[in-house]
Short mmCIF file of N, CA and C in Angstrom, two decimals:
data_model
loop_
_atom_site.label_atom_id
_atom_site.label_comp_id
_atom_site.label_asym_id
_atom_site.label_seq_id
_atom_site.Cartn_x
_atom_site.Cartn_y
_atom_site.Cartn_z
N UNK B 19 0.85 -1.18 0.00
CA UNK B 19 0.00 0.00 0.00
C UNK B 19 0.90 1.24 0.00
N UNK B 20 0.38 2.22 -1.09
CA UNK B 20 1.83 3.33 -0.86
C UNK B 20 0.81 4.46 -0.33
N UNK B 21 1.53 4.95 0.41
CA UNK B 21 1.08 6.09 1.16
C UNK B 21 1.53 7.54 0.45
N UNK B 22 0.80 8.72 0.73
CA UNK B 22 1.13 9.75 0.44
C UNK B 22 2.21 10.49 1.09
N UNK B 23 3.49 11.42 0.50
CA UNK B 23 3.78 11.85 1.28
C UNK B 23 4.06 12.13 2.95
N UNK B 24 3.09 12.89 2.91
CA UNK B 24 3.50 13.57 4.27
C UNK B 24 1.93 12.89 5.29
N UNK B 25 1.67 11.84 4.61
CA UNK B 25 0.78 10.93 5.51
C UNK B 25 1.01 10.59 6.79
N UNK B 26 0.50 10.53 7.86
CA UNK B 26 0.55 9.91 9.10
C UNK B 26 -0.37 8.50 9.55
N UNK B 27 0.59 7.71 9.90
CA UNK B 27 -0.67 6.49 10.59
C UNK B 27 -0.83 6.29 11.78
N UNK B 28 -0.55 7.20 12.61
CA UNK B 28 -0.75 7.19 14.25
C UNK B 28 -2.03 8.29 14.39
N UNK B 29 -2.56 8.03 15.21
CA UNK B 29 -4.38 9.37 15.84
C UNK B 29 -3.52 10.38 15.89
N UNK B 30 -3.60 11.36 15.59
CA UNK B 30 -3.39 12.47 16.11
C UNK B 30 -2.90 12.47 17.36
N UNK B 31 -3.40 11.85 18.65
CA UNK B 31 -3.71 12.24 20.08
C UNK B 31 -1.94 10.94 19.76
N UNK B 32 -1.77 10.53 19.62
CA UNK B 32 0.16 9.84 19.51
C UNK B 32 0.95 11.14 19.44
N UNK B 33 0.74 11.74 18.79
CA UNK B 33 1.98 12.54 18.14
C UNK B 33 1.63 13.56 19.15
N UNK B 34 0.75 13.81 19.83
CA UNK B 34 -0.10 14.85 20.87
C UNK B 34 0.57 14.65 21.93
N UNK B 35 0.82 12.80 22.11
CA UNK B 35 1.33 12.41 23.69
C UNK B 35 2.81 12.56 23.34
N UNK B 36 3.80 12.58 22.05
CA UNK B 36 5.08 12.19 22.07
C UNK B 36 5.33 14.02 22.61
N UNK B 37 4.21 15.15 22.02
CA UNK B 37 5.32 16.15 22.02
C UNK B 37 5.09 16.69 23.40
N UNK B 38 4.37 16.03 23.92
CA UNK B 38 4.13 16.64 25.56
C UNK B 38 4.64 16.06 26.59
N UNK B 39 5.46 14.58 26.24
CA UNK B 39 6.36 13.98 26.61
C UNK B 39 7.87 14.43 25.94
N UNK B 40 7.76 14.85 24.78
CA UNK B 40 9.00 15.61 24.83
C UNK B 40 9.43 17.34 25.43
N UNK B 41 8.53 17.54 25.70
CA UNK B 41 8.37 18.67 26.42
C UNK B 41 9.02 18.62 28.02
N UNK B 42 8.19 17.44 28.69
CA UNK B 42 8.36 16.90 29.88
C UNK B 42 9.76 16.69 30.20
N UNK B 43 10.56 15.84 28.93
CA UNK B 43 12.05 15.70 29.42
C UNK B 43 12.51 16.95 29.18
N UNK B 44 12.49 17.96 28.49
CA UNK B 44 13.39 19.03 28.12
C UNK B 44 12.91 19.65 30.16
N UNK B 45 11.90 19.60 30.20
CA UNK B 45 11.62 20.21 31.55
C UNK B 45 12.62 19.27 32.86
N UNK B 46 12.72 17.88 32.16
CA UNK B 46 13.05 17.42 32.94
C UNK B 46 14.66 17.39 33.59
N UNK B 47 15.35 18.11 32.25
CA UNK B 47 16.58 18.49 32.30
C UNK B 47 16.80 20.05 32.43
N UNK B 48 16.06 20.58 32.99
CA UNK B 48 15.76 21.67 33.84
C UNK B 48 15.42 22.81 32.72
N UNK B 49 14.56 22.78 32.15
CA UNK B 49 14.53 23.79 31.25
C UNK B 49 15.15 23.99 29.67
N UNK B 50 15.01 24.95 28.55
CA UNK B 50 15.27 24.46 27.25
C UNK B 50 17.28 24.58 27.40
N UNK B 51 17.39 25.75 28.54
CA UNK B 51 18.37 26.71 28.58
C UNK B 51 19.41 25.25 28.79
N UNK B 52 19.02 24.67 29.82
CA UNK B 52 19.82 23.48 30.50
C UNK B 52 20.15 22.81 29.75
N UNK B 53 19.02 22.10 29.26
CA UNK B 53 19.11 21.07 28.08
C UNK B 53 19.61 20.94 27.28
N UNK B 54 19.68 22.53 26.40
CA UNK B 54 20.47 22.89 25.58
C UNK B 54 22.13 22.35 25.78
N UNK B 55 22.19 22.63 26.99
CA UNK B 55 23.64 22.37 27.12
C UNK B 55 24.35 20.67 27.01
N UNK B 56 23.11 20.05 27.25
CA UNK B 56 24.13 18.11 26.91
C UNK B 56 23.43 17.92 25.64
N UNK B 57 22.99 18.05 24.58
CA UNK B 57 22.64 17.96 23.42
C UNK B 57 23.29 19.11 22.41
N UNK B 58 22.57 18.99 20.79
CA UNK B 58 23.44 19.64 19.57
C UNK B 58 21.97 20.19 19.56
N UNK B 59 21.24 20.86 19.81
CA UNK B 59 19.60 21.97 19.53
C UNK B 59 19.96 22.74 20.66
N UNK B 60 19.49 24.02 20.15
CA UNK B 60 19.91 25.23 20.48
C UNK B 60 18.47 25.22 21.56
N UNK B 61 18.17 26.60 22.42
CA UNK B 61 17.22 26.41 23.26
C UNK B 61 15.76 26.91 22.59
N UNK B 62 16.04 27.46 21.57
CA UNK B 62 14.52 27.76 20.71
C UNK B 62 13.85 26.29 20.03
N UNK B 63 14.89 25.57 19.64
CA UNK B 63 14.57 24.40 18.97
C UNK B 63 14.25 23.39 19.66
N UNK B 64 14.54 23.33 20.82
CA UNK B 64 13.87 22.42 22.41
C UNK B 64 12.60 22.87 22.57
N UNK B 65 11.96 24.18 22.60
CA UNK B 65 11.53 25.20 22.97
C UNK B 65 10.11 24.45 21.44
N UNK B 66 10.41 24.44 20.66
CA UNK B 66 9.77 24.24 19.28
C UNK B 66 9.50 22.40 19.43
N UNK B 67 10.35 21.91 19.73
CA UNK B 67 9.71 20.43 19.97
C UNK B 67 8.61 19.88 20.82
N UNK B 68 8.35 20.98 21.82
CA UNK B 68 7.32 20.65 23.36
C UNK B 68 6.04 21.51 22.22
N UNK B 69 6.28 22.45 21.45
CA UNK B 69 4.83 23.11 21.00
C UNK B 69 3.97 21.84 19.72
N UNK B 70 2.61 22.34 20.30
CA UNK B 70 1.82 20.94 19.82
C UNK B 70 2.00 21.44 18.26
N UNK B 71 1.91 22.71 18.17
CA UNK B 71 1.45 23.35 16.21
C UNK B 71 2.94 23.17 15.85
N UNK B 72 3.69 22.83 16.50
CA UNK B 72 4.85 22.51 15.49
C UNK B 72 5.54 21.23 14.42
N UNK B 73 5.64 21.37 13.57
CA UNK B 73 5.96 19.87 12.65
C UNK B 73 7.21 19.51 12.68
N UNK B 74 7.84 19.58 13.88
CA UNK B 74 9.15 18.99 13.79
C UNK B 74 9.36 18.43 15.47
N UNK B 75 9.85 17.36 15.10
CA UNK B 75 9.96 16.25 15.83
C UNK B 75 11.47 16.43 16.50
N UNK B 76 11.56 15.78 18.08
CA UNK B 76 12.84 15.87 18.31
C UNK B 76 13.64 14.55 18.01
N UNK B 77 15.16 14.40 17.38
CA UNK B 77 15.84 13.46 17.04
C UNK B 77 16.15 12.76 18.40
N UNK B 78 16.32 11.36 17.09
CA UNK B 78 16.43 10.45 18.56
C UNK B 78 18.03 10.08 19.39
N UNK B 79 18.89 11.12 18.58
CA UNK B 79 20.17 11.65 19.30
C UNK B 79 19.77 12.79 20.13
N UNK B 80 19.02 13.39 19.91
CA UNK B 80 18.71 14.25 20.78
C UNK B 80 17.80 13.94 22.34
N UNK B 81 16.57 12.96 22.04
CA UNK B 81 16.45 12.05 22.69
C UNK B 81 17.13 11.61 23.77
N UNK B 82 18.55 10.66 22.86
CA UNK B 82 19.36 9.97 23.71
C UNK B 82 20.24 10.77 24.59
N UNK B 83 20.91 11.96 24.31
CA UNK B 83 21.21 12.55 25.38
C UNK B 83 20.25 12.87 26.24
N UNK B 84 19.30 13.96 26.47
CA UNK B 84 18.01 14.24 27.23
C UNK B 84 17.79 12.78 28.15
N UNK B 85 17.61 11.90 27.80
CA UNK B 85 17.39 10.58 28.94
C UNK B 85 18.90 10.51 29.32
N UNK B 86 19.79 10.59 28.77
CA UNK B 86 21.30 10.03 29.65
C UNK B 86 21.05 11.07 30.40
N UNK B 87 21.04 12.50 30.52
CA UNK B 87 21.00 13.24 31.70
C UNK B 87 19.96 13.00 32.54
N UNK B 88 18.86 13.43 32.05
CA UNK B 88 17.63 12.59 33.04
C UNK B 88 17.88 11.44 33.92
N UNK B 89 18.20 10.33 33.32
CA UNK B 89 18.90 9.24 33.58
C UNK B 89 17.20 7.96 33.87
N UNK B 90 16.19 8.71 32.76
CA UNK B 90 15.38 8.31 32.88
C UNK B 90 14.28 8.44 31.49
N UNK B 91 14.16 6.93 31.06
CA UNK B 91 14.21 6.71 29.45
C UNK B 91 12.37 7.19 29.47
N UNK B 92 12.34 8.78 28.93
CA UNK B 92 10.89 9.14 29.46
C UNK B 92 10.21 9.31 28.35
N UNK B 93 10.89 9.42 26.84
CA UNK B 93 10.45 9.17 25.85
C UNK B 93 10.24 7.90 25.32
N UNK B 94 11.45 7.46 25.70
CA UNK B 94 11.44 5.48 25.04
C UNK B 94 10.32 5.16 25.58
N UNK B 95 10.29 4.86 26.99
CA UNK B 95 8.98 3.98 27.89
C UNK B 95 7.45 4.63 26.86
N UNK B 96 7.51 6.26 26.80
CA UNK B 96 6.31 6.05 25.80
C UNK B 96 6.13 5.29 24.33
N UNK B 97 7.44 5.43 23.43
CA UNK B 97 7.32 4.80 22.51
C UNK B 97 7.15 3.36 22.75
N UNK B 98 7.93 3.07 23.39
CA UNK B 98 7.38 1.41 23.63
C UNK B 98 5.99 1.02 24.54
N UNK B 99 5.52 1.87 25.06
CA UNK B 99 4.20 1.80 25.62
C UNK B 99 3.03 1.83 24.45
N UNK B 100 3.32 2.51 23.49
CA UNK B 100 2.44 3.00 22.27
C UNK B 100 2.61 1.54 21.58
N UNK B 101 3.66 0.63 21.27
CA UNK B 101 3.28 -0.39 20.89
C UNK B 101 3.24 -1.36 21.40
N UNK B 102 2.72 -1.24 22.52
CA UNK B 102 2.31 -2.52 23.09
C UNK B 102 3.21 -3.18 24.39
N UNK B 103 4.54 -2.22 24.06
CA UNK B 103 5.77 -2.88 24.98
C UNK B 103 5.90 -2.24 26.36
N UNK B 104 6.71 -2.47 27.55
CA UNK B 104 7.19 -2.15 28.67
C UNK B 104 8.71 -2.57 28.91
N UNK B 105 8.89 -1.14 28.90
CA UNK B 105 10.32 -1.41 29.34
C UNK B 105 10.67 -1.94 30.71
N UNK B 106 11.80 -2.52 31.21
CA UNK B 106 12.57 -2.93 32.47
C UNK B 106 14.04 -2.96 33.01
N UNK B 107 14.30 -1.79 33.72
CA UNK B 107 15.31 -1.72 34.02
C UNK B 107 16.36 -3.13 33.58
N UNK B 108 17.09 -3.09 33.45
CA UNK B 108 18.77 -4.17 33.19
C UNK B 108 19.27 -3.71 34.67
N UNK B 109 19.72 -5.20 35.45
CA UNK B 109 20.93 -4.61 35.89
C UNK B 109 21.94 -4.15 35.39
N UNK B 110 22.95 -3.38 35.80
CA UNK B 110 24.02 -3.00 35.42
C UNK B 110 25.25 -4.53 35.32
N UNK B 111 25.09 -5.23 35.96
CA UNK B 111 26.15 -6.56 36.10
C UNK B 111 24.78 -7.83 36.97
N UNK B 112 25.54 -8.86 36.40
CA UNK B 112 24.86 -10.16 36.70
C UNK B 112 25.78 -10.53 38.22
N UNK B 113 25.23 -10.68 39.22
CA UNK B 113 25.30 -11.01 40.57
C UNK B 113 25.66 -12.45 40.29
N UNK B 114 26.88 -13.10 41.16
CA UNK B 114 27.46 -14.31 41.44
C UNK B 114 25.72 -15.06 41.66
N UNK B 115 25.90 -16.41 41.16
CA UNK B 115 24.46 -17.40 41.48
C UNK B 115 24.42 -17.18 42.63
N UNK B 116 22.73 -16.86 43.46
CA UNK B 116 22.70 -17.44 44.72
C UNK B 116 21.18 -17.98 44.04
N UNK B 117 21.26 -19.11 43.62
CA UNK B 117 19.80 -19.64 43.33
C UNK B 117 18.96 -20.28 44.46
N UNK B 118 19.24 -20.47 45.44
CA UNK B 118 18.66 -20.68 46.13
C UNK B 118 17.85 -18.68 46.84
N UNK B 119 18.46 -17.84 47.43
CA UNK B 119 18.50 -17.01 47.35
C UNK B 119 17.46 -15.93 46.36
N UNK B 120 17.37 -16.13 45.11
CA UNK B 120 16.69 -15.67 43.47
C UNK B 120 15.77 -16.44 43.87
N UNK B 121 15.58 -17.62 44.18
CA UNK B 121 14.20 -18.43 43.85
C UNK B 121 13.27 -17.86 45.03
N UNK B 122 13.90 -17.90 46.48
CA UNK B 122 13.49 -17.19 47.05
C UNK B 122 12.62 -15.67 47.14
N UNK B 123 13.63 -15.00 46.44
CA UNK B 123 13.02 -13.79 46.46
C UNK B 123 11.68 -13.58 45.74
N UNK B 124 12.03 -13.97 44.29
CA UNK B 124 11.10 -14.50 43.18
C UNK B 124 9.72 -14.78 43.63
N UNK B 125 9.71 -16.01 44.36
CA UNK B 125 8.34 -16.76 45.54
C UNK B 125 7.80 -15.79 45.81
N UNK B 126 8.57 -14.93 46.86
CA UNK B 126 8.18 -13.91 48.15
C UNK B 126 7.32 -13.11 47.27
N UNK B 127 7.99 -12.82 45.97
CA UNK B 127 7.30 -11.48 45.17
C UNK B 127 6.03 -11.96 44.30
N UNK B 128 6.57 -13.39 43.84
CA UNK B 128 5.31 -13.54 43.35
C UNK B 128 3.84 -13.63 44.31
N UNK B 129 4.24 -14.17 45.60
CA UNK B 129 3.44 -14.69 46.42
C UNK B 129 2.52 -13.41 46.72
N UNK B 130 3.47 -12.08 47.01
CA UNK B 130 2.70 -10.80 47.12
C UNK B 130 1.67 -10.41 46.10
N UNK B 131 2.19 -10.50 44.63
CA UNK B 131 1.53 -10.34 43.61
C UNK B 131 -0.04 -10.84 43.77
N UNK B 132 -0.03 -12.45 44.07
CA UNK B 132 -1.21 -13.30 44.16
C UNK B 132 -2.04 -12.64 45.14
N UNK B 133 -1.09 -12.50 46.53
CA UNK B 133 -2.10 -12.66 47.67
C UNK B 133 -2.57 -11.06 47.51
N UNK B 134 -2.09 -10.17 46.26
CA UNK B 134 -2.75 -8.54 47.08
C UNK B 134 -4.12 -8.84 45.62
N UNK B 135 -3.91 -9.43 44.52
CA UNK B 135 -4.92 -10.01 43.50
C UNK B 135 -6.26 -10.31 44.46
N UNK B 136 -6.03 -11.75 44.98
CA UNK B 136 -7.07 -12.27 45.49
C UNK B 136 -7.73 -11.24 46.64
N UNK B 137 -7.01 -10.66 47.15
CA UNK B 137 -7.31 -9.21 48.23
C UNK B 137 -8.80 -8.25 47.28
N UNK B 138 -8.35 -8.07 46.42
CA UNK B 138 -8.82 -7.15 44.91
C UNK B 138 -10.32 -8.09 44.47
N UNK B 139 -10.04 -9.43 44.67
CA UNK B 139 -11.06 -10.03 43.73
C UNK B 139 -11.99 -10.83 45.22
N UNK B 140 -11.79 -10.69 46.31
CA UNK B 140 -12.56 -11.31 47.18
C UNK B 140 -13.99 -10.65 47.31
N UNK B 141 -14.23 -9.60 47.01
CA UNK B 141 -15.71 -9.17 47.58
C UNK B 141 -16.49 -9.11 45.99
N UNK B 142 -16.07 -8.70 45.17
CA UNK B 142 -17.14 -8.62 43.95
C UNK B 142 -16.24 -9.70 42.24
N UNK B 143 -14.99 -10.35 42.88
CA UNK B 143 -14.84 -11.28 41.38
C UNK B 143 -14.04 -10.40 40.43
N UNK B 144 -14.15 -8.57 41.21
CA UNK B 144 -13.48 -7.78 39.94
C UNK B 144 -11.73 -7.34 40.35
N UNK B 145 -11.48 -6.70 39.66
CA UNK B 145 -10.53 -5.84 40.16
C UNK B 145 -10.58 -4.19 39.53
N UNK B 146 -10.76 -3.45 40.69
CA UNK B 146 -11.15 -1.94 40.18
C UNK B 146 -9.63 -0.75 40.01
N UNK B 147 -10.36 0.18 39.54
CA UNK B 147 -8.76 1.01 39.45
C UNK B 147 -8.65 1.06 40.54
N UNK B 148 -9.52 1.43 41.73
CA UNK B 148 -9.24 1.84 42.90
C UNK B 148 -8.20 0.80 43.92
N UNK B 149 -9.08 -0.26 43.52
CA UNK B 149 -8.21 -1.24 44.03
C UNK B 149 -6.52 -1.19 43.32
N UNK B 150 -6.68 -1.29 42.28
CA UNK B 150 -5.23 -1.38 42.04
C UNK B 150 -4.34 -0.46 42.21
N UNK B 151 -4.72 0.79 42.65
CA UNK B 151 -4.06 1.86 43.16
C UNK B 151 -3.58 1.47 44.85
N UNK B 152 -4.86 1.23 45.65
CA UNK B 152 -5.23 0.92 46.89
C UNK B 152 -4.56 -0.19 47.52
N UNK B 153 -3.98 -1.14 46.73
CA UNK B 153 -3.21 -2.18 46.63
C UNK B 153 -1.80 -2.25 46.29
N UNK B 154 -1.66 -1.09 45.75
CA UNK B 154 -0.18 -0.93 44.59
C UNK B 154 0.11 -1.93 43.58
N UNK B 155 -0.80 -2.71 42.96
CA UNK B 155 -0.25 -3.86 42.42
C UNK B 155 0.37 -3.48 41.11
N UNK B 156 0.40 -2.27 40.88
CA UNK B 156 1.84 -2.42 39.83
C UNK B 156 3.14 -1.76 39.86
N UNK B 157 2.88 -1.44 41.25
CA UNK B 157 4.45 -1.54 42.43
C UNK B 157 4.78 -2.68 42.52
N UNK B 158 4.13 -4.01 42.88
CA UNK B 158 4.21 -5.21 43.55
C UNK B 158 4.31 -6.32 42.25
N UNK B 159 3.43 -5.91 41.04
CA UNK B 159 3.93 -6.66 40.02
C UNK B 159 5.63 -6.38 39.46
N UNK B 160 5.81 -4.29 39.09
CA UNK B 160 7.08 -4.06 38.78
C UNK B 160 8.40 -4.89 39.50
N UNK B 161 7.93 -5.09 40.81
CA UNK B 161 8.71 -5.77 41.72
C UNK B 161 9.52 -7.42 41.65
N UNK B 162 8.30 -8.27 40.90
CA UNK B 162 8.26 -9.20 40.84
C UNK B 162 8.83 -9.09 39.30
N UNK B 163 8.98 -8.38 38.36
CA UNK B 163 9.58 -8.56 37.10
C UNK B 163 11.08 -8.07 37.56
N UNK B 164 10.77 -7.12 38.26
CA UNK B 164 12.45 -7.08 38.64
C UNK B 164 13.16 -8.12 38.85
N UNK B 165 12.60 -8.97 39.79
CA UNK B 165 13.64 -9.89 40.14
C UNK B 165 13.74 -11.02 39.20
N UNK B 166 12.18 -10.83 38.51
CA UNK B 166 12.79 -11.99 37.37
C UNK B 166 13.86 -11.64 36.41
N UNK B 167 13.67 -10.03 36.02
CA UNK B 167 15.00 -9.80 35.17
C UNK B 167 16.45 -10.13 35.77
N UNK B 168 16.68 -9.92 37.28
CA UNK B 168 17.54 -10.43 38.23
C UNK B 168 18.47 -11.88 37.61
N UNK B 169 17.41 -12.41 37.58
CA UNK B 169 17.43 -13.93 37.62
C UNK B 169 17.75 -14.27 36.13
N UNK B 170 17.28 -13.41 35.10
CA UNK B 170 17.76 -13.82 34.02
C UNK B 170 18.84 -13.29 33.33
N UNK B 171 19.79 -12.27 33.96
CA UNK B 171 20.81 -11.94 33.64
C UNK B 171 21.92 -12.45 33.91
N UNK B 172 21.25 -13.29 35.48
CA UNK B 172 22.49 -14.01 35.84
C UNK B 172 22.27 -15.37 34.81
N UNK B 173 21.66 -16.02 34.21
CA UNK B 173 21.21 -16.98 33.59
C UNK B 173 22.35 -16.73 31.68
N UNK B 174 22.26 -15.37 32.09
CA UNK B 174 22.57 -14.71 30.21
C UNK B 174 23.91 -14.77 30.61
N UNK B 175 24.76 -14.34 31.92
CA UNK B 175 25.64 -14.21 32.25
C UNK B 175 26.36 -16.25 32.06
N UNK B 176 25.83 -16.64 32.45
CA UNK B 176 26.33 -17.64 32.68
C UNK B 176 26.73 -18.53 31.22
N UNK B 177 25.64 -18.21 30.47
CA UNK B 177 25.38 -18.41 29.12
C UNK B 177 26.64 -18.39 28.35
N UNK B 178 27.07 -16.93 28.54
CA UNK B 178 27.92 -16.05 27.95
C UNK B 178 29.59 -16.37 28.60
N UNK B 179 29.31 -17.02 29.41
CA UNK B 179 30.81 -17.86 30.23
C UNK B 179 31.32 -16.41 31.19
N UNK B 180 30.18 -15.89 31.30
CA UNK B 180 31.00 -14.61 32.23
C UNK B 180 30.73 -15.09 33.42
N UNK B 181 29.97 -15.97 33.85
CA UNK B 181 29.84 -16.29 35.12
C UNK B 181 29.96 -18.08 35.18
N UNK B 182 29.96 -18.96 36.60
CA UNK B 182 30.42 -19.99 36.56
C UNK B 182 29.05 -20.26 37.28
#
């Protein structure tokens, strides 16, 4: 299927959420003035990426600095939220095996996960926003992927002969 030009295939309200999330990090690196300074865009052109009537997009070198200072991937997590994905922290290094230890933790977290669920679904079968706020369960789920990523780095590590 060939598309026109200067066609778009995202709603409107995408390109609505990227520039108000790119707005957010330029804020988040204290302003255009700041920002300006660990990136190659001047502070009008930071300044021009957060406005909704504007047709220019910020690069994703530009991007990538803005999150290395941030130190917080606030554009990526939306792009990958928009299709479907969730990002998860990496450790920085794979921890010596303590599998006994990992399996442990793992349990504990999953076990939380279950028991704050069934908490959620005991009086009406549902689970409401309120509840899942009221509960934290996607504190308590994030938690439980953590440690599975934990667990599988040391697994990649081992893979990779960096670990024994």
């Amino acid at each position: 299927m060939s598309r026109a030009r200067n066609s778009r295939t995202l709603p409107a309200s995408e390109y609505e959420r990227l520039v108000a999330y790119s707005k957010a990090l330029v804020k988040r690196n204290g302003g255009v003035e700041a920002a300006s300074m660990c990136t190659r865009v001047s502070p009008s052109q930071l300044a021009r990426y957060g406005q909704q009537q504007s047709e220019e997009s910020m690069p994703v070198d530009v991007i990538a600095d803005l999150e290395h200072e941030a130190a917080e991937p606030i554009l990526t997590q939306v792009l990958a939220r928009m299709r479907g994905y969730a990002l998860v922290q990496l450790p920085r290094e794979a921890a010596e095996p303590d599998w006994m230890g990992n399996l442990g933790e793992l349990s504990a977290e999953f076990s939380d996960v279950v028991s704050r669920v069934a908490e959620c679904l005991k009086d009406d079968g549902k689970v409401s926003a309120s509840e899942v706020k009221n509960h934290r369960l996607r504190k308590e789920i994030a938690e439980l992927i953590s440690v599975a990523v934990k667990l599988d780095k040391t697994c990649e590590a081992i893979e990779q002969g960096e670990l024994s």
